[in-house]
XYZ file of C-alpha atoms in Angstrom:
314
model
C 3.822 -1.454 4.981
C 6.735 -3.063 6.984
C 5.600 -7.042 6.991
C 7.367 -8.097 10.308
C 5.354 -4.957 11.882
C 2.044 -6.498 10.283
C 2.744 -9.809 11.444
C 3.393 -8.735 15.044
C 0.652 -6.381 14.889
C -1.691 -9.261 13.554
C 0.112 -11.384 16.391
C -0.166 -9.679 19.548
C -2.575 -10.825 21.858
C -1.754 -8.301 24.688
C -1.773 -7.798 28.802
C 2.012 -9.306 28.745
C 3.026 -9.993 32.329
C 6.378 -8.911 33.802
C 7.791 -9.199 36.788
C 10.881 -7.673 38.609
C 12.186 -10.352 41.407
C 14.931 -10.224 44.103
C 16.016 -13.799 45.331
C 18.622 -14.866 47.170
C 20.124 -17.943 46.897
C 19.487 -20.892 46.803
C 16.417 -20.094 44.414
C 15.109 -21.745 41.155
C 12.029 -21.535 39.953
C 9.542 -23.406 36.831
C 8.030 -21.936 33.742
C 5.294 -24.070 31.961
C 5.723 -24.851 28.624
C 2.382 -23.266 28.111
C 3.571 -20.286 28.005
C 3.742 -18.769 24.728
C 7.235 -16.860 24.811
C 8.920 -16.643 28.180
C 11.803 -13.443 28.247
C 14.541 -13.888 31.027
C 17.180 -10.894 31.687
C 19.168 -10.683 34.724
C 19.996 -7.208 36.267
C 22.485 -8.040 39.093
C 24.046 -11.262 40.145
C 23.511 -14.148 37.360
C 21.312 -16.947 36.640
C 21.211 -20.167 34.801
C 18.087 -21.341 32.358
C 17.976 -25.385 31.387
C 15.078 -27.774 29.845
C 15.924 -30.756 31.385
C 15.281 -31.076 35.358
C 17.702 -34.421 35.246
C 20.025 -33.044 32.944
C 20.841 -29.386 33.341
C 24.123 -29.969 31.845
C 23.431 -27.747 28.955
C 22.398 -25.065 31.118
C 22.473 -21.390 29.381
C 24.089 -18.431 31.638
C 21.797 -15.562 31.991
C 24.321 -12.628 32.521
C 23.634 -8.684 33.117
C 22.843 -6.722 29.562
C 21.715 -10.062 27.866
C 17.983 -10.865 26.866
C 17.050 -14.832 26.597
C 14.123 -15.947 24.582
C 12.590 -19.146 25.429
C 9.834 -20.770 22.665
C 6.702 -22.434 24.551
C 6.033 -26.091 24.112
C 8.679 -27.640 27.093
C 9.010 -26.517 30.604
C 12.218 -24.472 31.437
C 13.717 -23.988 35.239
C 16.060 -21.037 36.068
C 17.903 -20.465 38.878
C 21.056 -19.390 40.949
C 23.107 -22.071 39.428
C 22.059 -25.246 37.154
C 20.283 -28.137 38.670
C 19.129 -26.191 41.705
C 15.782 -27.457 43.371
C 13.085 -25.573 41.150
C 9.925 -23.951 43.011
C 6.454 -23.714 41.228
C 5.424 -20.020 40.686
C 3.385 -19.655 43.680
C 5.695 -21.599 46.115
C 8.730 -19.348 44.817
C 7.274 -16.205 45.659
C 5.898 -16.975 48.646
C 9.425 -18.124 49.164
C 11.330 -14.790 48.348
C 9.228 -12.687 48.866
C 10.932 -10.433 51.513
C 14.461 -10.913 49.823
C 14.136 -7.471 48.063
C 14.526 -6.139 51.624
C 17.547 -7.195 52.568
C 20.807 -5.595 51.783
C 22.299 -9.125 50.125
C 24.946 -8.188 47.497
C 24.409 -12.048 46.560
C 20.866 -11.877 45.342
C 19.717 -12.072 42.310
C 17.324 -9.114 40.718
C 16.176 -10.614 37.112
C 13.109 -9.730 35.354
C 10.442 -12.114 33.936
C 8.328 -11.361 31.232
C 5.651 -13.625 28.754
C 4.630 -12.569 25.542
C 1.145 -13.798 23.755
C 0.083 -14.579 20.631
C -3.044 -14.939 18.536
C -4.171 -17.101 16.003
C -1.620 -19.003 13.216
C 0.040 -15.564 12.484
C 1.162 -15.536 16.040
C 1.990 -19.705 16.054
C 4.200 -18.818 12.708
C 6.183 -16.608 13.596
C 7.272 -18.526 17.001
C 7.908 -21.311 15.002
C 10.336 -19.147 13.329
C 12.322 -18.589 16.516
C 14.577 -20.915 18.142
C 14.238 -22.816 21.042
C 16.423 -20.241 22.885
C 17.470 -16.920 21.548
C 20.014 -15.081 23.793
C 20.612 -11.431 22.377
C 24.160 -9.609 23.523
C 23.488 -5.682 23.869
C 26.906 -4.033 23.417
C 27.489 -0.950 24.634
C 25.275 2.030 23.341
C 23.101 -0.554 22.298
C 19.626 0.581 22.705
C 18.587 -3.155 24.078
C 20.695 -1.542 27.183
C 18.333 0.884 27.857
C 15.083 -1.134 27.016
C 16.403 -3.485 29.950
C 16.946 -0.008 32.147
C 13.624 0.995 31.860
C 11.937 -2.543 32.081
C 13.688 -2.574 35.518
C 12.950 0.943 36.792
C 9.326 0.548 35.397
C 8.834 -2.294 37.929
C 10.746 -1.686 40.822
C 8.725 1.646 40.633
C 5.088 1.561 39.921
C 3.345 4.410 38.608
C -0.225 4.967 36.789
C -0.095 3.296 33.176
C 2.257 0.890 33.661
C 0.824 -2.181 32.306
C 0.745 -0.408 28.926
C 4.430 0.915 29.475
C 5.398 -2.843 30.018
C 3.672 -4.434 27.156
C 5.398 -1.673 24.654
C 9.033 -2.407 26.399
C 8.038 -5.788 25.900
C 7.127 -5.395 22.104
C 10.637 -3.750 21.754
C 12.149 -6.386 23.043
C 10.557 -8.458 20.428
C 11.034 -6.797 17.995
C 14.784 -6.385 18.384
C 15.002 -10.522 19.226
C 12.836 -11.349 16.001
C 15.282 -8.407 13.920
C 18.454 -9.981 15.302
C 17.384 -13.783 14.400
C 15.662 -13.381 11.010
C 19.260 -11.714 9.896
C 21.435 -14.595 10.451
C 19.333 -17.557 10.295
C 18.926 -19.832 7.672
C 15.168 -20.964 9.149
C 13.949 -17.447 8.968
C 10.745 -17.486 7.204
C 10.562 -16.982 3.466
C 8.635 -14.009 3.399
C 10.885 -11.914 5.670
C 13.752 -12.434 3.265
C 11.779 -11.653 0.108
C 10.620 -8.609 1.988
C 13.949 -7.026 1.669
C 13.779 -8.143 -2.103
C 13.273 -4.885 -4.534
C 11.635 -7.030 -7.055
C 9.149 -8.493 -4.866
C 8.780 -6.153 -1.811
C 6.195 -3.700 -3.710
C 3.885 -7.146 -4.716
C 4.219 -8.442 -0.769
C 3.572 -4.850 0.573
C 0.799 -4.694 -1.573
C -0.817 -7.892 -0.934
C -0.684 -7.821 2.896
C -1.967 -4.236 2.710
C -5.232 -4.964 0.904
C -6.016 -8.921 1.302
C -9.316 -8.026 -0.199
C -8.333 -7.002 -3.443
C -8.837 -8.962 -6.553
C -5.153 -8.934 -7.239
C -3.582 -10.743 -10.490
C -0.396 -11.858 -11.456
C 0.132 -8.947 -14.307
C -1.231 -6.753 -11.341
C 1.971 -7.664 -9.026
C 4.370 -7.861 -11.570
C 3.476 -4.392 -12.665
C 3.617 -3.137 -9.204
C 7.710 -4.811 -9.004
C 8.525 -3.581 -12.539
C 8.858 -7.132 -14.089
C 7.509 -8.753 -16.603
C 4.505 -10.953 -15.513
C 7.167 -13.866 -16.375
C 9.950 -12.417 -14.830
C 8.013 -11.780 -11.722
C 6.051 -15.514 -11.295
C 10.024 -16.667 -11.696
C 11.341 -14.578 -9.377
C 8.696 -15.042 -6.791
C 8.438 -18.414 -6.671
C 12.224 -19.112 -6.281
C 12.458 -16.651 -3.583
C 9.340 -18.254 -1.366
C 8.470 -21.514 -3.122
C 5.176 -21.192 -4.264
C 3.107 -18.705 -7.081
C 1.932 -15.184 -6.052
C -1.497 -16.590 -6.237
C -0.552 -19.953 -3.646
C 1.097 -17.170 -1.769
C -1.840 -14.880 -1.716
C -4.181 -17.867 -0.528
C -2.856 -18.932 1.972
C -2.478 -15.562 3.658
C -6.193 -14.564 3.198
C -6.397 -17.840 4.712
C -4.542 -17.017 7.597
C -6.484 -13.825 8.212
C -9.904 -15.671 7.786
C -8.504 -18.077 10.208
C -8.087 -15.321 12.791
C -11.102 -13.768 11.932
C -12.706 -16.896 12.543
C -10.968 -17.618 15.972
C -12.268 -13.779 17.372
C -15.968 -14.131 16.368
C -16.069 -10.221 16.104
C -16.880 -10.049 12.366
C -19.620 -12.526 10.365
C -19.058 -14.606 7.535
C -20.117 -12.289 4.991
C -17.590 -9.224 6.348
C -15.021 -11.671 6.705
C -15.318 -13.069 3.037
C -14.794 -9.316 2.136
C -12.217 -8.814 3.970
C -9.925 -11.307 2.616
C -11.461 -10.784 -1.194
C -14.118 -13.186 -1.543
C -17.388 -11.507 -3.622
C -19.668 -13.842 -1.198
C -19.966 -15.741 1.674
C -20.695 -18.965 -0.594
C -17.588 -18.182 -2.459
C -15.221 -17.847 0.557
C -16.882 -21.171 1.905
C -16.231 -22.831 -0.876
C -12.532 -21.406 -1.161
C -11.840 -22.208 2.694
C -13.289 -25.912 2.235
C -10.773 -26.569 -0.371
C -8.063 -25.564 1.514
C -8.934 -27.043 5.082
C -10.997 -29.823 3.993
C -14.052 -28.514 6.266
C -16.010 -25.298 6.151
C -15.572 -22.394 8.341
C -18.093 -22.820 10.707
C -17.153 -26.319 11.543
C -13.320 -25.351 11.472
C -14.233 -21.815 13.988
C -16.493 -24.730 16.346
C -13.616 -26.967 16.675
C -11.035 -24.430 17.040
C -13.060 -22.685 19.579
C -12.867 -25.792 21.732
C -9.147 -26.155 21.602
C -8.059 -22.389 22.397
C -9.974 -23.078 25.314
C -8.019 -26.184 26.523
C -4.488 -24.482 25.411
C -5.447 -21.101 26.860
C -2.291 -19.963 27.594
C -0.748 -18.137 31.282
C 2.016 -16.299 32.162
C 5.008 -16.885 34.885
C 2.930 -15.274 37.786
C 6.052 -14.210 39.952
C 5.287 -11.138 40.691
């Protein structure tokens, strides 16, 4: 098991929207912070992204073959140069809507995408990624080519297309998330370790089957170490024991579990390898301070308030 694929697979929320949009200038438009993880490429022409609607002096330039990555939380404006007036969603397509028409070599075309999550896996793994992540595709770089097809995918419609957009979109992801975790020194424990020979057997094998009643001379025997060797090892490499580590991920996934409502208490205690609901209770009130159903009550309340939207440009 690859453990950035199970993370995004655990992640995705789905129905991603994208848009394709021609504008000619002047144009600038606003992105909510609610939205999750906003993607910004510019086909033809050139753009501008900044945070600040006072301050757009730190303004990032969105150039053809580049992908930007923008982290919810604060409101972003792009648009034909930094510090332009900025449009809400509906106003600025209203507002350009009949620029595709013209024969302008000055307009812009960019693309627009957001990206959802679910439940804390999603939330950690955004908190993994910068604010902004701006990825450079070289040439023969297959990012090229995923921006290629993004483009003629929307500026030509055909059956399907909302599930050839979300899997663009994925790759897109996954080749920002690929590029990051490499080089920076925030990227999240586990990804490192994954690489790790001596612990990647005990990680694969623990996100693989949550439910098992795994042990520490279990793991080490799966990495070839010595049960000292391997509590050593593994706890220098992501700062807690195999069993902490193991905890708090069948945590995670009962969190999830518990967010959906598809599966009871009892299936989700098996799942992540409690022999009862009583004992998972207990387990999951130690950890949050509150027991599930409380915890899946109040949670259910607040996904409901933060529900999240996408750009709407289209």
């Amino acid at each position: 098991m690859d453990l950035l694929r199970d993370h995004l697979a655990r992640a995705r929320a789905g129905g991603a929207v994208f848009a394709r949009t021609v504008a000619e200038p002047p144009w600038g438009l606003r992105l909510a912070g609610t939205i999750q993880l906003s993607v910004h490429t510019v086909v033809r022409g050139r753009g501008w992204l900044w945070f600040d609607a006072d301050d757009p002096g730190r303004a990032v330039e969105l150039v053809p073959g580049e992908v930007t990555l923008v982290r919810g939380g604060t409101d972003h404006y792009i648009g034909h140069e930094p510090g332009t007036d900025c449009l809400e969603p509906e106003e600025f397509r209203t507002r350009h809507a009949h620029d595709g028409e013209s024969d302008n070599p000055g307009a812009t075309v960019f693309l627009c995408g957001a990206y959802r999550f679910s439940g804390d896996i999603g939330t950690g793994l955004l908190e993994a990624l910068p604010q902004v992540l701006t990825l450079q595709a070289a040439v023969g770089d297959p990012l090229r080519d995923v921006i290629a097809l993004l483009s003629h995918e929307l500026a030509n419609p055909e059956p399907g297309q909302p599930t050839v957009l979300d899997r663009l979109l994925d790759v897109l992801l996954v080749l920002a998330i690929r590029s990051d975790f490499r080089r920076s020194p925030n990227a999240p424990r586990w990804y490192r370790a994954s690489a790790d020979p001596r612990l990647s057997p005990a990680l694969q094998a623990m996100h693989e089957d949550a439910g098992h009643p795994w042990s520490v001379p279990e793991l080490a025997a799966l990495s070839g170490l010595s049960r000292a060797a391997f509590a050593r090892t593994f706890h220098e490499a992501l700062g807690q024991t195999p069993m902490q580590y193991l905890t708090d991920w069948r945590m995670a996934l009962a969190r999830d579990h518990l967010r959906t409502g598809e599966l009871g208490m009892a299936s989700i205690a098996r799942n992540v390898g409690y022999s009862s609901p009583y004992a998972f209770a207990a387990a999951f009130r130690r950890h949050h301070g509150e027991p599930p159903g409380a915890w899946r009550q109040r949670e259910s309340m607040r996904d409901k308030e933060r529900r999240p939207s996408g750009p709407h440009i289209h």
